[in-house]
Coordinates of C-alpha atoms in Angstrom, one line a residue:
X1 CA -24.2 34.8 -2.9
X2 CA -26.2 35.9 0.2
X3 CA -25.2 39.0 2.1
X4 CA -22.5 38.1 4.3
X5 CA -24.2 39.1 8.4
X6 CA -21.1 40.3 9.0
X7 CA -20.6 42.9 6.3
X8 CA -24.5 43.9 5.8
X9 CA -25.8 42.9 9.3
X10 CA -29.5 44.8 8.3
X11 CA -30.0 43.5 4.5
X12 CA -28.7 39.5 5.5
X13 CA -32.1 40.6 8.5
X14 CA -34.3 41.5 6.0
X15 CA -33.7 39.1 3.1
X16 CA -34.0 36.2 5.4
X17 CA -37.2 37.3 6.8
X18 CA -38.9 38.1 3.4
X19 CA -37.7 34.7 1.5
X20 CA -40.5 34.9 -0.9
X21 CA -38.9 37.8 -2.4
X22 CA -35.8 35.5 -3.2
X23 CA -35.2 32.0 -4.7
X24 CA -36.6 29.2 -2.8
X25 CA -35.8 27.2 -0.2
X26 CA -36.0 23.7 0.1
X27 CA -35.7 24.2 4.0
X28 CA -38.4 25.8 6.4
X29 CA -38.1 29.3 7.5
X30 CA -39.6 31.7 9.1
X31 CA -41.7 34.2 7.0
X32 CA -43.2 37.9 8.8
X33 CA -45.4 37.7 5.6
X34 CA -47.0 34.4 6.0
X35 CA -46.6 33.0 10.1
X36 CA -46.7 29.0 11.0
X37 CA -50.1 28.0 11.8
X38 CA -49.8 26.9 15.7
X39 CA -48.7 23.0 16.1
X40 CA -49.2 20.7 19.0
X41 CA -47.0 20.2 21.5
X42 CA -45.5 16.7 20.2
X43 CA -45.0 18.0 16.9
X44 CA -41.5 19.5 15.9
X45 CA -41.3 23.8 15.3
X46 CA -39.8 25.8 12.8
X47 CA -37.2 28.0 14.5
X48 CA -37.2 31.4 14.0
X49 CA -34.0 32.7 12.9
X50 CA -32.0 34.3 15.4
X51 CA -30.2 37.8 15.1
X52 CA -27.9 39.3 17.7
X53 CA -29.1 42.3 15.6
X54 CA -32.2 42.5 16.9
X55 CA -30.9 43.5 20.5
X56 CA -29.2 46.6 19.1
X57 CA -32.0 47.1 16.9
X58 CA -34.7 46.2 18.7
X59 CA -37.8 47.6 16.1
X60 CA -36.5 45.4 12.9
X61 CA -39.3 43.2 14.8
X62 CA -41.8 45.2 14.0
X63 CA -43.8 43.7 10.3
X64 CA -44.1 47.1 9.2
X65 CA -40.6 48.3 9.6
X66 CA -39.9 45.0 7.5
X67 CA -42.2 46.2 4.6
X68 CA -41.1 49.5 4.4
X69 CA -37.5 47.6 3.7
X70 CA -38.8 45.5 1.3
X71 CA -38.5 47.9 -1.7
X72 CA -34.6 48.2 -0.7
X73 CA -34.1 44.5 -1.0
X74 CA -35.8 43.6 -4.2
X75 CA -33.3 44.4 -6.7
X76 CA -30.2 42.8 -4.6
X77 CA -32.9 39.4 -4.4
X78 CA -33.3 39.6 -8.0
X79 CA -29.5 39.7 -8.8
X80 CA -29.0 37.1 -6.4
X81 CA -31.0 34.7 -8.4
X82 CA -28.1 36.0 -11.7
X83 CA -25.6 35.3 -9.8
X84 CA -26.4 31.7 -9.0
X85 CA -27.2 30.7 -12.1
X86 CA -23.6 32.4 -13.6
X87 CA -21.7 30.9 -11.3
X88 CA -18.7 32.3 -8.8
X89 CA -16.6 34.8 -9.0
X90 CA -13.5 34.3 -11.2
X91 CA -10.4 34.9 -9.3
X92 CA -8.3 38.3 -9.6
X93 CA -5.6 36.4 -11.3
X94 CA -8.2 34.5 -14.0
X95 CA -9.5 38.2 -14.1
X96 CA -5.8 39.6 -14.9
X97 CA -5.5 36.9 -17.8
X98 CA -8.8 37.3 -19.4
X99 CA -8.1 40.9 -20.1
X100 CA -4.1 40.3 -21.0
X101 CA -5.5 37.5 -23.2
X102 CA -8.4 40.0 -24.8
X103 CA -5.7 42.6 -25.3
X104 CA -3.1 39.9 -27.2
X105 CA -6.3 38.9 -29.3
X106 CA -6.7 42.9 -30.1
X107 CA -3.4 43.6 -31.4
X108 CA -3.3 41.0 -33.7
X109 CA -6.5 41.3 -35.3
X110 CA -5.0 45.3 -35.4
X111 CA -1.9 43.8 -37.2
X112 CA -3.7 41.6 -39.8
X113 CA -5.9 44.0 -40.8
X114 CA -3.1 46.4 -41.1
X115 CA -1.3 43.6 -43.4
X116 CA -4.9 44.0 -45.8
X117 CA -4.4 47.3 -45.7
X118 CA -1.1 47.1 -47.5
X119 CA -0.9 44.0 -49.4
X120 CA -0.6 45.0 -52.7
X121 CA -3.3 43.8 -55.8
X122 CA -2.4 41.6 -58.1
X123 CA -2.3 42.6 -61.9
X124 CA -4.5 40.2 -63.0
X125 CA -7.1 41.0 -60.2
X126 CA -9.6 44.5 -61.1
X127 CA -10.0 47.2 -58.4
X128 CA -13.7 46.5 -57.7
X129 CA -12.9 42.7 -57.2
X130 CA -9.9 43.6 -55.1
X131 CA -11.6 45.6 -53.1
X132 CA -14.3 43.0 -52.2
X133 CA -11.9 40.6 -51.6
X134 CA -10.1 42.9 -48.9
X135 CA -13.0 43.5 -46.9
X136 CA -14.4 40.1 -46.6
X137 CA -10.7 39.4 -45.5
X138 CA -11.8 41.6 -42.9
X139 CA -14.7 40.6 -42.0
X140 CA -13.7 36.8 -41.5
X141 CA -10.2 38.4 -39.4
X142 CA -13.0 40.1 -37.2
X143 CA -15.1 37.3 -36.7
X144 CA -12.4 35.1 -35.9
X145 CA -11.3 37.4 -33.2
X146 CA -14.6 37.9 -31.7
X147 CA -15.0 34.1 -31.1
X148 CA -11.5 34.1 -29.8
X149 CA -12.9 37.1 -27.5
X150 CA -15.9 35.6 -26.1
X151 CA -14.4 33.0 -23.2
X152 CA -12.3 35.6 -22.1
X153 CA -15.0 38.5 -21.9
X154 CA -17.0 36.1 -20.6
X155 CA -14.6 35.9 -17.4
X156 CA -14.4 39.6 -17.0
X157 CA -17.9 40.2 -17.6
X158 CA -18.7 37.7 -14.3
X159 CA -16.0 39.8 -12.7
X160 CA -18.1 42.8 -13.3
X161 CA -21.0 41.5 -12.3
X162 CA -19.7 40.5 -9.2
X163 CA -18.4 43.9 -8.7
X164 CA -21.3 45.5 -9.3
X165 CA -23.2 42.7 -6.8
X166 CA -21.1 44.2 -3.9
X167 CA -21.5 47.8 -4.4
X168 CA -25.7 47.3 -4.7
X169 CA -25.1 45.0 -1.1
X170 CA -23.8 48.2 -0.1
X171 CA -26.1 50.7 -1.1
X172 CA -29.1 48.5 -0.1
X173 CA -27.5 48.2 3.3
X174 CA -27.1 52.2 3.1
X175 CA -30.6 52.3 2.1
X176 CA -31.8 50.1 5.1
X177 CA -29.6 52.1 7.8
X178 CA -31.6 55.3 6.7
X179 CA -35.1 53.8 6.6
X180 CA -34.5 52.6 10.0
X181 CA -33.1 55.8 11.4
X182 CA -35.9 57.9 9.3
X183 CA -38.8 55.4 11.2
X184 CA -37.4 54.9 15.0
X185 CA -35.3 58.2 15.9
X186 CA -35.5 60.5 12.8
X187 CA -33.4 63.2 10.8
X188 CA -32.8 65.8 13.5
X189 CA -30.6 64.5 16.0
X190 CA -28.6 62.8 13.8
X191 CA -28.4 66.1 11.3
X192 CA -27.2 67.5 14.3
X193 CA -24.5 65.3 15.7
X194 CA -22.3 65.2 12.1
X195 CA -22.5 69.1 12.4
X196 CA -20.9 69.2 15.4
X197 CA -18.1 66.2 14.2
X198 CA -17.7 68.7 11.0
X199 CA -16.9 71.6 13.1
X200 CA -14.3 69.9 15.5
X201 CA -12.7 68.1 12.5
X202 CA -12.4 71.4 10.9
X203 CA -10.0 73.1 13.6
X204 CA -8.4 70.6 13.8
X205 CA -7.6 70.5 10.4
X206 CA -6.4 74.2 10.7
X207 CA -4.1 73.3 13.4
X208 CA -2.7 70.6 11.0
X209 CA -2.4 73.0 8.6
X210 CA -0.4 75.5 10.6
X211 CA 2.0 72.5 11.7
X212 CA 2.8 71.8 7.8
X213 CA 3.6 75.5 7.4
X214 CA 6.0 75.4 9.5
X215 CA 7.0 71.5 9.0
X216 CA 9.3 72.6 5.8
X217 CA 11.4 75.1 7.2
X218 CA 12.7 72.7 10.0
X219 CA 13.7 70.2 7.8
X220 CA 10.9 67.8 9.7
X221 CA 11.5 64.2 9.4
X222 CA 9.0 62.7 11.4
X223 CA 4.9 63.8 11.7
X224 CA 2.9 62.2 14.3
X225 CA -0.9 62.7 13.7
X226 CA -2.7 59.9 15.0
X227 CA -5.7 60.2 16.7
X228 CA -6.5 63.4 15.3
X229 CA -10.0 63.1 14.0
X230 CA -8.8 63.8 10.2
X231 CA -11.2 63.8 7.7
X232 CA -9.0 64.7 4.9
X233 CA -4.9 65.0 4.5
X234 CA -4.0 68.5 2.6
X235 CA -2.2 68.2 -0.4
X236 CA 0.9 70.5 1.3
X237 CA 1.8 66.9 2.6
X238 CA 3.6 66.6 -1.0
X239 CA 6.0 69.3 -0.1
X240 CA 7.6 67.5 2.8
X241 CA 10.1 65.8 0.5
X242 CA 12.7 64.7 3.2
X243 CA 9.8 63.3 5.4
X244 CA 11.1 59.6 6.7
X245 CA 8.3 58.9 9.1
X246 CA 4.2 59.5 8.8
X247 CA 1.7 58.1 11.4
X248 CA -2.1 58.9 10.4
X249 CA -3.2 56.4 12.5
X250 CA -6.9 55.8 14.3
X251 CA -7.8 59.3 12.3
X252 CA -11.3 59.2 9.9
X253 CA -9.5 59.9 6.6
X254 CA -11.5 58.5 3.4
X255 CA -8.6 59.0 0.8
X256 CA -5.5 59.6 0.5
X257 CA -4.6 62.5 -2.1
X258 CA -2.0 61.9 -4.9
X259 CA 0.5 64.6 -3.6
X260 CA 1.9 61.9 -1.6
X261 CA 3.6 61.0 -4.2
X262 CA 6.0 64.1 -3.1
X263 CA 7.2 62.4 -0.1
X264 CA 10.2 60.9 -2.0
X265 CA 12.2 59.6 0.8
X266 CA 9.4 58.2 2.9
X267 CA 10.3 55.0 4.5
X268 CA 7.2 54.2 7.4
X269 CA 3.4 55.4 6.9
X270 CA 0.9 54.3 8.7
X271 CA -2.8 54.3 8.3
X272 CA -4.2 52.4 10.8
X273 CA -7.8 52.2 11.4
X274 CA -8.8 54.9 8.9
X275 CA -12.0 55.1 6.7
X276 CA -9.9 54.3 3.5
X277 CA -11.9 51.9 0.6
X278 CA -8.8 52.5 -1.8
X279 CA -5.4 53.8 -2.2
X280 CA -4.4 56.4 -4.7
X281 CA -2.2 54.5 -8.0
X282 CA 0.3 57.4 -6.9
X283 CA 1.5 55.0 -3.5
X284 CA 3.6 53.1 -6.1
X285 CA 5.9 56.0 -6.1
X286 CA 7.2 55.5 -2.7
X287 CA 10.3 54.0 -3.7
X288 CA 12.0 53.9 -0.2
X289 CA 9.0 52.7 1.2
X290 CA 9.5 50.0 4.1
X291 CA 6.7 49.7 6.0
X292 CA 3.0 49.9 5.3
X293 CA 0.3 49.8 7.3
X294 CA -3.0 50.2 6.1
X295 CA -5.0 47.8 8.6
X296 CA -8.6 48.4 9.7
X297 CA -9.8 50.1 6.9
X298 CA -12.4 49.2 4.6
X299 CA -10.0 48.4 1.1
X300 CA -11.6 46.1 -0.8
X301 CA -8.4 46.2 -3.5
X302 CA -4.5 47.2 -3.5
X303 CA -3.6 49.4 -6.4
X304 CA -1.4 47.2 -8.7
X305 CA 1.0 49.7 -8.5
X306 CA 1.8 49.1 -5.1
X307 CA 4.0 46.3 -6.5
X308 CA 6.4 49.6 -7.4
X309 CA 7.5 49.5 -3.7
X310 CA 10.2 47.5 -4.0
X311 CA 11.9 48.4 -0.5
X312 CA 9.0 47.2 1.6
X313 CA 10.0 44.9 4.3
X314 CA 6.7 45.3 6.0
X315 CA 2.9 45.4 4.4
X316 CA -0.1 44.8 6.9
X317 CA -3.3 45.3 5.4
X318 CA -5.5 42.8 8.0
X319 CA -9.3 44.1 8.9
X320 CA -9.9 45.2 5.8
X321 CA -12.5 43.9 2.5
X322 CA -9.9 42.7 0.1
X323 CA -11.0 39.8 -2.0
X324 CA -7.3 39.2 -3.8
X325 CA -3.8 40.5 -4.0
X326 CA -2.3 41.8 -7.1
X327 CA -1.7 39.4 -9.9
X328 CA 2.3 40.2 -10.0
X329 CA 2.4 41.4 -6.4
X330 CA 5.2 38.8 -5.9
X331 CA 7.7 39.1 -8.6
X332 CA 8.1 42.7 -7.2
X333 CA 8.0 42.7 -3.9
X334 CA 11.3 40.5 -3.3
X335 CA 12.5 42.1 0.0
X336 CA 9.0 41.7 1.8
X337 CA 10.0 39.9 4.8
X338 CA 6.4 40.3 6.7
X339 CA 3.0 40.1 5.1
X340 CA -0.5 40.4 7.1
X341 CA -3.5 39.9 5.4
X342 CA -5.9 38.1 7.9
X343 CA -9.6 39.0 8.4
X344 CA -10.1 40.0 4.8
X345 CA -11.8 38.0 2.2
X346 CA -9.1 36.5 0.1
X347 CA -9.8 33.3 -1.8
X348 CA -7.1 32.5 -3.2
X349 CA -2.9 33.6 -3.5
X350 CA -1.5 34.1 -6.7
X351 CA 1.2 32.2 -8.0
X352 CA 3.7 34.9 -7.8
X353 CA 3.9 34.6 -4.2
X354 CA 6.2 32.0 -4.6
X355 CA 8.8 34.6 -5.7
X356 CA 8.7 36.5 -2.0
X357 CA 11.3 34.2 -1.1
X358 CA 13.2 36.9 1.5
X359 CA 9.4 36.1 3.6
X360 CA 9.3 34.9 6.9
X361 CA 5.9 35.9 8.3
X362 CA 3.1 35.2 6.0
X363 CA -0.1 35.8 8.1
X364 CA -3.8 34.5 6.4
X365 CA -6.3 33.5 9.2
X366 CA -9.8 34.5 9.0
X367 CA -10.1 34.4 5.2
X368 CA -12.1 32.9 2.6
X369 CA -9.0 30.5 1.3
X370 CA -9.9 27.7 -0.8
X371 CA -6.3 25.8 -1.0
X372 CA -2.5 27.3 -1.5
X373 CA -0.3 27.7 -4.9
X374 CA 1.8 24.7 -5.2
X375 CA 4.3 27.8 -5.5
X376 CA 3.7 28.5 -1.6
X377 CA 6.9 25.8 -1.5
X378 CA 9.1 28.4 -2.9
X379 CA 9.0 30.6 0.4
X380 CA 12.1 28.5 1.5
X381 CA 12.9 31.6 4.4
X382 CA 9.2 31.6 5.8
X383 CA 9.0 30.6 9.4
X384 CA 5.8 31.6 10.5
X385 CA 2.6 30.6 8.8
X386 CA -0.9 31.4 10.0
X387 CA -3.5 29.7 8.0
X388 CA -6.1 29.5 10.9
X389 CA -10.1 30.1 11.1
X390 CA -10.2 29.6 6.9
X391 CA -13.1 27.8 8.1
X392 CA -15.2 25.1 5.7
X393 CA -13.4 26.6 2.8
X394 CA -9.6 25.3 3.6
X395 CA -10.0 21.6 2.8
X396 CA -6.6 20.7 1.9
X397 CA -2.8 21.7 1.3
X398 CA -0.5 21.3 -1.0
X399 CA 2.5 18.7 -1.0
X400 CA 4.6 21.8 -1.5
X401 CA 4.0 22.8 2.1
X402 CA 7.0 20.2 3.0
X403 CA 9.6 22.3 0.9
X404 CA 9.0 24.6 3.7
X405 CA 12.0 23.5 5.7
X406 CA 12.7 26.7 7.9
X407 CA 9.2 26.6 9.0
X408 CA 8.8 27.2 12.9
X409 CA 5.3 28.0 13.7
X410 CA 2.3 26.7 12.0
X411 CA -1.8 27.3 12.6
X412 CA -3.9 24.9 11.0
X413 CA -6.7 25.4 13.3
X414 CA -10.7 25.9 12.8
X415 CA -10.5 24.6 9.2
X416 CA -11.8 21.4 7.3
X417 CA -8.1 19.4 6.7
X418 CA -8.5 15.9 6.6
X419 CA -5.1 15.1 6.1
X420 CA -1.6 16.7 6.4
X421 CA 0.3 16.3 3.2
X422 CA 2.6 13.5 2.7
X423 CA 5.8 15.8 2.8
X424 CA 4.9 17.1 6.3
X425 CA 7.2 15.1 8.1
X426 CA 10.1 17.2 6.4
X427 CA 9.3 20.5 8.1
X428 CA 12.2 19.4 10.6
X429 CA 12.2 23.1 12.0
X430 CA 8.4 22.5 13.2
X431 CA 8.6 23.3 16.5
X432 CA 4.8 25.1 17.1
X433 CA 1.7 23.3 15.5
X434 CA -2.0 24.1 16.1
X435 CA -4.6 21.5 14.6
X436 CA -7.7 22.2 16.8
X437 CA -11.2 22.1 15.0
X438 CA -10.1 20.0 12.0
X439 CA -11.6 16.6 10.8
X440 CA -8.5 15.1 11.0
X441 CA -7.8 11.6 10.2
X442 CA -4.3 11.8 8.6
X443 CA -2.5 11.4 11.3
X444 CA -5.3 10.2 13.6
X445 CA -6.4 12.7 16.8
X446 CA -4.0 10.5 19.5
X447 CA -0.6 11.2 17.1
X448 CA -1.9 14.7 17.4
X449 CA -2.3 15.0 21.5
X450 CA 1.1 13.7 21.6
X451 CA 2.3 17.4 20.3
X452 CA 4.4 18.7 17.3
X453 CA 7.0 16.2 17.3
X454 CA 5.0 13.1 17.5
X455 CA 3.0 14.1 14.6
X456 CA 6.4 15.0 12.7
X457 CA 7.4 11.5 13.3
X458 CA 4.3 9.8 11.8
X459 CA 4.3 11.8 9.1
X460 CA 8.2 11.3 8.4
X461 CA 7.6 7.7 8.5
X462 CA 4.3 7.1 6.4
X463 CA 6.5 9.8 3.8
X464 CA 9.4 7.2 4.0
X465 CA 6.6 4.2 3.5
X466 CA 5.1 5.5 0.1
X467 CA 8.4 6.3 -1.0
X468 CA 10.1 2.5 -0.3
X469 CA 5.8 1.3 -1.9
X470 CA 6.5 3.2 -4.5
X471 CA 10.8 2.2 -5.1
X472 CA 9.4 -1.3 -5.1
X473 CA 6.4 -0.9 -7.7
X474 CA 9.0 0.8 -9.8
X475 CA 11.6 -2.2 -9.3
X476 CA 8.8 -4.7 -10.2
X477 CA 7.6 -2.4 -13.6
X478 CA 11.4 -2.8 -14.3
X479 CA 11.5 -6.1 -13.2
X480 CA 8.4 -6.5 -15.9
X481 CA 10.4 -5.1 -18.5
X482 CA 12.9 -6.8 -18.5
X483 CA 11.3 -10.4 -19.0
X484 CA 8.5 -9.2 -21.4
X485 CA 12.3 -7.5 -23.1
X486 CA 13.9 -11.0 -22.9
X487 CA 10.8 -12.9 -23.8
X488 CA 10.3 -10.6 -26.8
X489 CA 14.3 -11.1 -27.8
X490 CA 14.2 -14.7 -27.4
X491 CA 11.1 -14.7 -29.7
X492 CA 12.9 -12.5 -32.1
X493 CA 16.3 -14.6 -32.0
X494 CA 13.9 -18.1 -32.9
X495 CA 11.7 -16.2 -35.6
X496 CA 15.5 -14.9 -37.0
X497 CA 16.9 -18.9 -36.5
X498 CA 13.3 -20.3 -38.3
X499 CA 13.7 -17.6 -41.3
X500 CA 17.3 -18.3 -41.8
X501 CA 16.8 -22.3 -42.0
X502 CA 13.9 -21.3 -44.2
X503 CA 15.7 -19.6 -46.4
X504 CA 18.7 -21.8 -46.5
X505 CA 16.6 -24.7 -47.6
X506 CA 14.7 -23.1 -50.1
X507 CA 18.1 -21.8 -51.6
X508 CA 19.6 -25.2 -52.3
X509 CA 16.3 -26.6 -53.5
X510 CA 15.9 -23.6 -56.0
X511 CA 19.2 -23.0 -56.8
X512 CA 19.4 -23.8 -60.3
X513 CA 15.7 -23.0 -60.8
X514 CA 14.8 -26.7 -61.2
X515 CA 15.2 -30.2 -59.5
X516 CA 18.7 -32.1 -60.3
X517 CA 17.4 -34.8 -62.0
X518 CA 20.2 -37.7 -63.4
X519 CA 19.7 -37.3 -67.0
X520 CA 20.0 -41.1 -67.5
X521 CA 17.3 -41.4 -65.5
X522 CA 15.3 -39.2 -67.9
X523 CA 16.1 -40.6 -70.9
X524 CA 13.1 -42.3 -72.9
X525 CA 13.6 -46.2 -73.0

């Protein structure tokens, strides 16, 4: 819940050096507000926190550049606290089915109150009664839907709050930046500097301009503008229909307009290191689209629609903010061969990624992961899989990973894995494996300094160990069986044997409904 340093380098300062504005801690820290009282020399300190910040910044020091921050701060504290009492944030997938769910539940209740509307009133039943009847109907349809409703809105509604988390983090950092300038250097200088930026970007935006003029005439097929200093892309880019190539690279665009939508037989565009927080919906249109770059931006989402480009072979969208991937992203994109999504903030993969099975880079280090799809077996072509640097948050893999038999190269490293899963030692392609900075104990750390093929081996062999455990637990349960079968037939057969005597016996004694008795026996003397 905290402001990642990283991200908000000035608000994670200030919040941890005001934490009476927050929840509190159970553990010591340092406080501008209130300092430690001095402590002998045998007695242990209290650190101060340390923040590389402060060397670029050198005046966030000062305690009365800190309380003129303070204000700034309060409200992201206080929604903090919210947040970690709600809980956190839902997946984009759990997101996706809430509202599908919510939209289900809506049509129906549309449809059975449109069956009230026009079921017709009995003969026997007045107008007035009818009537009432109708609309408690109605009201009991309504209710039933809104309970229905409430899970599911409940999901979204954490979503939303979430959302609305990060954009505050964002303007309080915004906030924060500007007090600091306003304090230390001022609004001149820097007034001054983004009107000179303005005025370079705008002739060069003219000179743009006067190359698109021209650019239809030709019959152009390729535009190389990187490094241009673009602020903004005109919409004439829309007329250059038989474009094949675009390269807007390392420019300072902030959007993308929706005339690109024109550029029908596009089939590369690049965006590298841009200013970009989203894509227009109108990128889905690209339907000869093959490779996409859109890395080093700051995207903290990719338009669902993007799943329209069905021809791309190539999508990198690493350095960016993105926190999931489209729910359906992989039942549509079926030809992606390459996918690069590291140093984002992804948590977790869809289950449709299973369906990219043409994939044979999939690229995820330095991400928030919490654990693979079991569908991640599915990617039957992948060869190279980066899962490095996932940090405290990858703990474990799925026994899937083994039906990745064309796998080559695999980077495990800098996460928390305590053991391989037990289908590892099928990855009989395996011939690169990084396991550095893992807790390791499945297989244990000398299997691993042996190299790739050693640890193959184990694994192969502990794999082929459960499986004869578990063939001769199965044998034994049949084994079981089939004496607790026999036992309970031979009990059966002697119950059957016992009944029939039984009933034998008590035939010929009661056959004639009375003992045999010699009459002269019974006859009176």
């Amino acid at each position: 819940m905290d402001p990642n340093p990283k991200t908000f380098p000035i608000l994670s300062y200030v919040m941890a050096k005001l934490p009476s504005i927050g929840p509190k801690r159970t553990t010591v820290e340092f406080d501008v507000e209130q300092p430690p009282l001095p402590q002998s020399p045998c007695a242990s300190t209290s650190k101060e926190p340390q923040f590389e910040l402060t060397e670029q910044m050198p005046h966030l020091t000062d305690p009365k550049v800190i309380a003129s921050m303070r204000l700034a701060v309060a409200d992201v504290a206080q929604t903090r606290s919210i947040l970690e009492t709600l809980g956190e944030r839902p997946d984009h997938e759990s997101v996706d089915k809430a509202k599908a769910k919510i939209v289900e539940i809506e049509a129906k209740l549309a449809k059975d109150l449109g069956e009230i509307v026009v079921s017709p009133r009995p003969a026997e039943v007045d107008r007035a009664q009818w009537r009432a009847h109708l609309l408690e109907k109605e009201e009991e349809y309504r209710k039933e839907a809104e309970k229905e409703r409430q899970m599911y809105k409940a999901v979204v509604s954490l979503d939303e709050i979430h959302e609305g988390y990060e954009k505050m983090l964002k303007e309080a950092e915004e906030k924060l930046e500007k007090i600091y300038a306003t304090v230390v250097t001022g609004d001149d200088s820097v007034a001054e500097n983004s009107k000179g930026d303005s005025q370079v970007a705008e002739e060069i935006n003219e000179e743009v301009v006067g190359i698109l003029m021209d650019a239809p005439g030709k019959g152009i097929e390729r535009v190389d503008l990187s490094g241009r200093k673009l602020k903004f892309l005109p919409e004439a880019f829309g007329r250059l229909g038989g474009l094949v190539v675009l390269d807007l690279s390392n420019n300072h665009l902030e959007f993308v307009p929706d005339s690109i939508a024109g550029l029908e037989n596009l089939e590369e565009l690049n965006l590298l290191s841009n200013l970009l927080d989203s894509l227009p919906d109108s990128i889905g249109l690209l339907q000869n689209l093959k490779i996409l770059d859109v890395s080093g931006n700051k995207l903290t989402a990719l338009p669902d629609s993007i799943c329209h480009c069905r021809s791309l072979v190539e999508l990198d969208t690493s350095f960016n903010k993105l926190t999931y991937l489209p729910t359906n992203i992989g039942y549509k994109l079926v030809n992606l061969r390459r996918l690069s999504i590291h140093l984002n903030k992804i948590r977790s993969l869809p289950t449709s990624i299973g369906e990219m099975t043409s994939l044979h880079l999939l690229d995820l280090h330095f991400n928030e992961l919490r654990g693979l799809p079991l569908a991640i077996g599915r990617l039957t072509n992948l060869e190279i899989l980066n899962l490095s640097s996932n940090f405290s948050d990858l703990t474990e893999l799925p026994d899937t990973l083994g039906d990745l038999t064309n796998l080559k190269e695999l980077d495990l490293s800098n996460n928390q894995i305590h053991a391989l899963p037990d289908t590892f030692g099928r990855l009989d392609n395996l011939t690169k494996l990084n396991l550095d900075q893992n807790p390791l104990m499945i297989p244990p750390k000398e299997i691993v300094k042996e190299g790739v093929e050693a640890v193959k081996v184990f694994m192969a062999k502990r794999w082929l160990d459960i499986l004869v455990e578990e063939e001769q637990k199965s044998m034994l349960e049949v084994k079981e069986q089939i004496q607790t079968g026999l036992l309970t037939r031979s009990t059966s057969w002697l119950t059957n044997v016992v009944s029939s005597v039984s009933g034998t016996v008590s035939g010929y004694l009661g056959s004639t409904g009375k003992s045999n008795i010699d009459p002269y026996l019974d006859q009176q003397l």
